[in-house]
Amino acid sequence: MSNGEEISCTTAIEKASASLTRFPLIPVRGIPLMSCIAENWDNIWAFRPDPSDLLIATYPKAGTTWTQEIVDLLLHNGDAEACKRAPTPIRSPFLEIKFPPPMSSGLDLLTKMDPPRIIKTHLPFQLVPTGFWENKCKTIYVARNAKDNLVSYYHFDCMNLTQPEPGPWEGYIHKFMRGELAWGSWYDHVKGFWEERKKRNILYLFYEDMKENPRHEVERIMRYLDLSLSDEVIRNIVELTSFKKMKENPMANYSFIPAPVFDPSISPFMRKGEVGDWENHFTPEQSKMFDEDYEKQMKGSNMPFRSKI
Ligand code: A3P
């Protein structure tokens, strides 16, 4: 997308912002989804990907944008300029999102693009349109430890006018634990894709591993995509997808979404990008209560989450 198209995208959001609201949640097969998504559910469920399409699936705030940027750069041999052709959600549409016109929905954008496309979703495994599995589409899932994921989601819900009102922090922790936030239970989400990862050839990544050794994880993604790039290109991709570089990149930092839809004075989209920030938010009592509940909800799953590195 040219600069002109980016401006028109921003203008569309500005025009639509009068009708943008904190969308209430409506359950779809038991999963709370924003009403704008739930009301379009039949069209989303009917989506048929091409076998060459790639799906990037995450629970919200687990590192989706980071992974989208890595994948786009890998597919463009590390060409930074090519990956500045448009903001992230235009380069890599968000399957289920649908805001009021004149904003394009994820499905509108996908229809206008030729495969192979990089498609983002936050849908839990059981709500991903079955065509992805029937067509054996490659899928990258990124999971982030529950406490940091929750902290990030809280800040996002504060600054994003379209998400449900987060309410006070203490109550928000309970909503997260009960699976009442948009896209449902974090626990079921991460476990759902984990259980399917071998059967569906899903590349399952952890945010903490990406932070600890980004080069290693970028190379894993590269191999999964059947690519073989030079050392120098890989090094460059790691650099371009560092938190600092992406925060400064207007095509990756969501700054094209005008306030008040995303209000950066409350919290920037690219907020901290760290592992362990939860320690600055949870009181010792909240942490204990959360951990006890976590043990019950994750019992038997054996997933290698790390809330510190
Ligand atoms: P924080 O709120 O903890 O800073 P998503 O893209 O799924 O919405 O996730 C957003 C979270 O990923 C935010 O976390 C954001 O700062 C972080 N993030 C985005 N790009 C990153 C990068 N290159 N490195 C580390 N974290 C990144």
Coordinates of C-alpha atoms and ligand atoms in Angstrom, one line a residue:
M1 CA 0.0 0.0 0.0
S2 CA 1.3 3.4 -0.9
N3 CA 1.4 6.3 1.5
G4 CA -1.8 7.6 0.0
E5 CA -3.5 4.3 0.7
E6 CA -2.3 4.4 4.3
I7 CA -3.8 7.9 4.7
S8 CA -7.1 6.7 3.2
C9 CA -7.0 3.8 5.7
T10 CA -6.5 6.3 8.5
T11 CA -9.3 8.5 7.1
A12 CA -11.6 5.5 6.9
I13 CA -11.0 4.9 10.6
E14 CA -11.6 8.6 11.4
K15 CA -14.9 8.5 9.5
A16 CA -16.0 5.3 11.2
S17 CA -14.9 6.4 14.6
A18 CA -18.2 8.2 15.2
S19 CA -19.9 4.7 15.1
L20 CA -17.0 2.9 16.8
T21 CA -17.8 1.9 20.3
R22 CA -16.6 -0.4 23.0
F23 CA -18.3 -3.4 21.4
P24 CA -20.1 -5.7 23.9
L25 CA -19.2 -9.4 23.9
I26 CA -21.6 -11.9 22.5
P27 CA -20.9 -15.7 22.9
V28 CA -20.3 -17.7 19.7
R29 CA -20.3 -21.4 20.6
G30 CA -19.5 -20.3 24.1
I31 CA -16.6 -18.0 23.3
P32 CA -17.2 -14.3 24.0
L33 CA -16.5 -12.3 20.9
M34 CA -17.0 -8.6 20.1
S35 CA -20.5 -8.1 18.8
C36 CA -19.1 -6.8 15.4
I37 CA -17.4 -10.2 15.0
A38 CA -20.3 -12.3 16.4
E39 CA -22.8 -10.7 14.1
N40 CA -20.6 -11.6 11.1
W41 CA -19.9 -15.1 12.3
D42 CA -21.4 -17.1 9.4
N43 CA -19.2 -15.3 6.9
I44 CA -16.1 -15.9 9.0
W45 CA -16.8 -19.5 9.5
A46 CA -17.4 -20.0 5.8
F47 CA -14.0 -18.5 4.9
R48 CA -12.0 -20.9 2.6
P49 CA -8.3 -20.2 2.7
D50 CA -5.9 -21.2 -0.1
P51 CA -3.5 -24.1 0.8
S52 CA -0.7 -21.6 0.3
D53 CA -2.0 -19.2 3.0
L54 CA -0.3 -19.0 6.3
L55 CA -2.2 -18.6 9.6
I56 CA -0.7 -16.7 12.6
A57 CA -2.8 -17.6 15.6
T58 CA -2.6 -16.1 19.1
Y59 CA -4.5 -15.2 22.1
P60 CA -4.6 -11.4 22.0
K61 CA -1.4 -9.7 23.2
A62 CA 0.8 -12.7 22.9
G63 CA 3.2 -11.3 20.2
T64 CA 1.0 -11.4 17.1
T65 CA 2.3 -8.2 15.5
W66 CA 5.9 -9.2 16.2
T67 CA 5.4 -12.6 14.5
Q68 CA 3.6 -11.0 11.5
E69 CA 6.6 -8.7 11.0
I70 CA 9.1 -11.5 11.2
V71 CA 7.1 -13.6 8.7
D72 CA 6.6 -10.7 6.3
L73 CA 10.4 -10.0 6.3
L74 CA 11.3 -13.6 5.9
L75 CA 9.0 -13.8 2.9
H76 CA 10.6 -10.7 1.4
N77 CA 14.2 -11.8 2.0
G78 CA 14.6 -9.2 4.7
D79 CA 13.7 -6.3 2.5
A80 CA 12.7 -3.6 5.0
E81 CA 11.3 -1.2 2.4
A82 CA 9.0 -3.9 0.9
C83 CA 7.7 -4.5 4.4
K84 CA 6.9 -0.8 4.8
R85 CA 4.4 -1.0 2.0
A86 CA 1.5 -0.8 4.4
P87 CA 0.6 -1.1 8.1
T88 CA 0.5 -4.6 9.6
P89 CA -3.2 -5.3 9.3
I90 CA -3.2 -4.4 5.6
R91 CA -0.2 -6.6 4.9
S92 CA -1.5 -9.4 7.1
P93 CA -5.3 -9.1 7.5
F94 CA -7.1 -10.0 10.7
L95 CA -9.4 -12.7 9.7
E96 CA -12.4 -12.1 12.0
I97 CA -12.3 -8.3 12.5
K98 CA -15.2 -6.3 11.2
F99 CA -15.7 -2.6 12.0
P100 CA -18.3 -0.3 10.6
P101 CA -17.9 1.0 7.0
P102 CA -16.0 2.6 5.5
M103 CA -13.4 0.5 7.3
S104 CA -12.6 -2.8 5.5
S105 CA -13.2 -6.0 7.3
G106 CA -10.6 -8.7 7.5
L107 CA -12.6 -10.7 5.0
D108 CA -12.9 -7.7 2.6
L109 CA -9.1 -7.3 2.6
L110 CA -8.5 -11.0 2.1
T111 CA -10.8 -11.2 -0.8
K112 CA -8.8 -8.5 -2.6
M113 CA -5.5 -10.2 -2.0
D114 CA -3.9 -13.0 -4.0
P115 CA -2.6 -16.0 -2.0
P116 CA -0.3 -16.7 -0.4
R117 CA -1.6 -14.5 2.3
I118 CA -0.4 -14.0 5.9
I119 CA -3.6 -14.2 7.9
K120 CA -3.9 -13.3 11.6
T121 CA -6.5 -14.7 14.0
H122 CA -7.2 -14.7 17.7
L123 CA -9.9 -17.4 17.3
P124 CA -9.5 -20.4 19.6
F125 CA -8.7 -23.7 17.8
Q126 CA -12.3 -24.9 17.6
L127 CA -13.5 -21.6 16.0
V128 CA -10.8 -21.5 13.3
P129 CA -12.6 -22.1 9.9
T130 CA -12.1 -25.8 9.1
G131 CA -10.7 -25.0 5.6
F132 CA -7.4 -24.1 7.2
W133 CA -7.0 -27.7 8.4
E134 CA -8.6 -29.3 5.4
N135 CA -6.2 -27.4 3.1
K136 CA -3.3 -28.1 5.5
C137 CA -2.4 -24.5 5.8
K138 CA 0.8 -23.8 7.7
T139 CA 0.0 -22.3 11.1
I140 CA 2.2 -20.5 13.6
Y141 CA 0.9 -20.2 17.1
V142 CA 2.5 -17.9 19.6
A143 CA 1.8 -18.3 23.3
R144 CA 2.9 -15.9 26.1
N145 CA 2.9 -16.6 29.8
A146 CA -0.4 -15.9 31.4
K147 CA 0.6 -13.1 33.7
D148 CA 2.4 -10.9 31.2
N149 CA -0.3 -11.7 28.6
L150 CA -2.9 -10.5 31.1
V151 CA -1.0 -7.3 31.9
S152 CA -0.6 -6.5 28.2
Y153 CA -4.3 -7.2 27.5
Y154 CA -5.3 -4.9 30.4
H155 CA -3.3 -2.0 29.0
F156 CA -4.7 -2.7 25.5
D157 CA -8.3 -2.7 26.8
C158 CA -7.7 0.6 28.5
M159 CA -6.4 2.3 25.3
N160 CA -8.5 0.6 22.6
L161 CA -11.9 2.2 22.3
T162 CA -13.4 -0.8 20.5
Q163 CA -12.6 -3.4 23.2
P164 CA -14.9 -3.8 26.2
E165 CA -14.3 -1.6 29.2
P166 CA -11.6 -3.3 31.3
G167 CA -12.8 -1.9 34.6
P168 CA -10.5 -1.9 37.6
W169 CA -7.3 -4.1 37.6
E170 CA -8.3 -6.4 40.4
G171 CA -11.6 -7.3 38.7
Y172 CA -9.8 -7.6 35.4
I173 CA -7.6 -10.4 36.8
H174 CA -10.8 -12.3 37.7
K175 CA -12.4 -11.8 34.3
F176 CA -9.2 -13.2 32.7
M177 CA -9.2 -16.2 35.1
R178 CA -12.9 -16.8 34.3
G179 CA -12.4 -16.6 30.5
E180 CA -14.7 -13.6 30.2
L181 CA -12.4 -11.3 28.1
A182 CA -12.8 -11.1 24.3
W183 CA -11.7 -14.3 22.6
G184 CA -12.4 -16.3 25.8
S185 CA -10.2 -18.3 28.1
W186 CA -6.4 -17.9 27.8
Y187 CA -6.0 -21.3 29.4
D188 CA -8.3 -23.1 26.9
H189 CA -6.7 -21.1 24.0
V190 CA -3.1 -22.1 24.6
K191 CA -4.0 -25.7 25.5
G192 CA -6.3 -26.0 22.5
F193 CA -3.6 -25.3 19.9
W194 CA -1.0 -27.2 22.0
E195 CA -3.0 -30.4 21.9
E196 CA -3.4 -30.1 18.1
R197 CA 0.1 -29.0 17.2
K198 CA 1.5 -32.3 16.1
K199 CA -1.6 -33.5 14.2
R200 CA -1.9 -30.2 12.3
N201 CA 1.8 -29.4 11.8
I202 CA 1.4 -26.2 13.8
L203 CA 4.7 -24.4 14.7
Y204 CA 4.1 -23.6 18.4
L205 CA 6.2 -20.7 19.6
F206 CA 6.6 -19.0 23.0
Y207 CA 7.0 -15.2 23.4
E208 CA 9.6 -15.8 26.1
D209 CA 11.8 -17.9 23.7
M210 CA 11.5 -15.2 21.1
K211 CA 12.8 -12.6 23.6
E212 CA 15.5 -14.8 25.0
N213 CA 16.9 -15.9 21.6
P214 CA 15.2 -14.1 18.8
R215 CA 17.6 -15.4 16.2
H216 CA 16.9 -19.0 17.1
E217 CA 13.1 -18.5 16.8
V218 CA 13.4 -16.5 13.6
E219 CA 15.4 -19.4 12.1
R220 CA 12.8 -21.9 13.3
I221 CA 10.1 -19.9 11.5
M222 CA 12.3 -19.7 8.4
R223 CA 12.7 -23.4 8.3
Y224 CA 9.0 -24.0 8.8
L225 CA 8.3 -21.7 5.8
D226 CA 10.8 -23.8 3.8
L227 CA 13.0 -20.8 3.3
S228 CA 16.8 -20.6 3.5
L229 CA 18.1 -17.1 3.9
S230 CA 21.7 -15.9 4.3
D231 CA 23.2 -15.2 7.7
E232 CA 23.3 -11.6 7.0
V233 CA 19.6 -11.4 6.1
I234 CA 18.6 -13.3 9.2
R235 CA 20.7 -11.0 11.4
N236 CA 19.0 -8.0 9.7
I237 CA 15.5 -9.5 10.3
V238 CA 16.3 -10.0 14.0
E239 CA 17.4 -6.4 14.2
L240 CA 14.4 -5.0 12.3
T241 CA 12.0 -6.9 14.5
S242 CA 13.5 -5.8 17.8
F243 CA 11.1 -4.1 20.1
K244 CA 12.9 -0.8 19.6
K245 CA 13.0 -0.9 15.8
M246 CA 9.3 -2.0 15.6
K247 CA 8.3 0.7 18.0
E248 CA 9.8 3.3 15.7
N249 CA 8.3 1.8 12.6
P250 CA 5.0 3.4 11.6
M251 CA 4.1 0.4 9.5
A252 CA 4.4 -1.9 12.5
N253 CA 3.5 0.2 15.6
Y254 CA -0.2 0.8 14.9
S255 CA 0.3 4.6 15.0
F256 CA -1.8 4.9 11.9
I257 CA -4.9 4.2 14.1
P258 CA -6.0 7.6 15.2
A259 CA -6.9 8.6 18.8
P260 CA -9.3 8.1 20.3
V261 CA -9.7 4.6 18.7
F262 CA -6.2 3.7 20.0
D263 CA -5.3 6.3 22.6
P264 CA -1.5 6.4 23.0
S265 CA -1.8 8.9 25.9
I266 CA -3.3 6.0 27.9
S267 CA -0.9 3.3 26.6
P268 CA 1.1 2.9 23.4
F269 CA 0.4 -0.2 21.3
M270 CA 4.1 -1.0 21.5
R271 CA 4.2 -0.7 25.3
K272 CA 7.1 -2.5 27.0
G273 CA 7.7 -5.7 25.1
E274 CA 9.3 -7.5 28.1
V275 CA 9.1 -10.7 30.0
G276 CA 8.2 -10.3 33.7
D277 CA 6.5 -7.0 33.6
W278 CA 3.7 -8.7 35.6
E279 CA 5.8 -8.2 38.7
N280 CA 5.1 -4.5 38.4
H281 CA 1.4 -5.0 38.5
F282 CA 0.4 -8.0 40.6
T283 CA 0.5 -7.6 44.4
P284 CA 1.9 -10.7 46.2
E285 CA -1.7 -11.7 47.2
Q286 CA -3.0 -11.4 43.6
S287 CA 0.0 -13.4 42.4
K288 CA -0.6 -16.2 44.9
M289 CA -4.3 -16.3 44.2
F290 CA -3.6 -16.3 40.4
D291 CA -1.0 -19.1 40.7
E292 CA -3.3 -21.3 42.7
D293 CA -6.1 -21.0 40.1
Y294 CA -3.5 -21.5 37.3
E295 CA -2.4 -24.8 38.8
K296 CA -6.0 -26.0 38.6
Q297 CA -6.8 -24.7 35.1
M298 CA -3.5 -26.0 33.6
K299 CA -3.4 -29.3 35.5
G300 CA -2.0 -32.1 33.4
S301 CA -1.1 -29.9 30.5
N302 CA 2.7 -29.8 31.1
M303 CA 3.2 -26.7 29.0
P304 CA 6.6 -25.1 29.3
F305 CA 5.6 -21.6 30.2
R306 CA 8.1 -19.2 31.8
S307 CA 7.1 -16.0 33.5
K308 CA 10.7 -15.0 33.9
I309 CA 13.8 -15.5 31.7
Ligands
A3P1 P1 3.3 -5.3 26.0 O1 2.0 -4.7 26.2 O2 3.7 -6.3 27.1 O3 4.4 -4.3 25.7 P2 0.0 -8.4 20.0 O4 0.8 -8.0 18.8 O5 -0.4 -9.9 20.0 O6 -1.1 -7.5 20.2 O7 1.0 -8.3 21.2 C1 1.4 -7.0 21.7 C2 2.4 -7.2 22.7 O8 3.6 -7.7 22.1 C3 2.8 -5.9 23.4 O9 3.3 -6.3 24.7 C4 3.9 -5.4 22.5 O10 4.7 -4.4 23.1 C5 4.7 -6.7 22.3 N1 5.6 -6.6 21.1 C6 5.3 -6.2 19.9 N2 6.4 -6.2 19.1 C7 7.4 -6.7 19.9 C8 8.8 -7.0 19.7 N3 9.3 -6.8 18.5 N4 9.5 -7.5 20.7 C9 8.9 -7.8 21.9 N5 7.6 -7.5 22.2 C10 6.9 -7.0 21.2

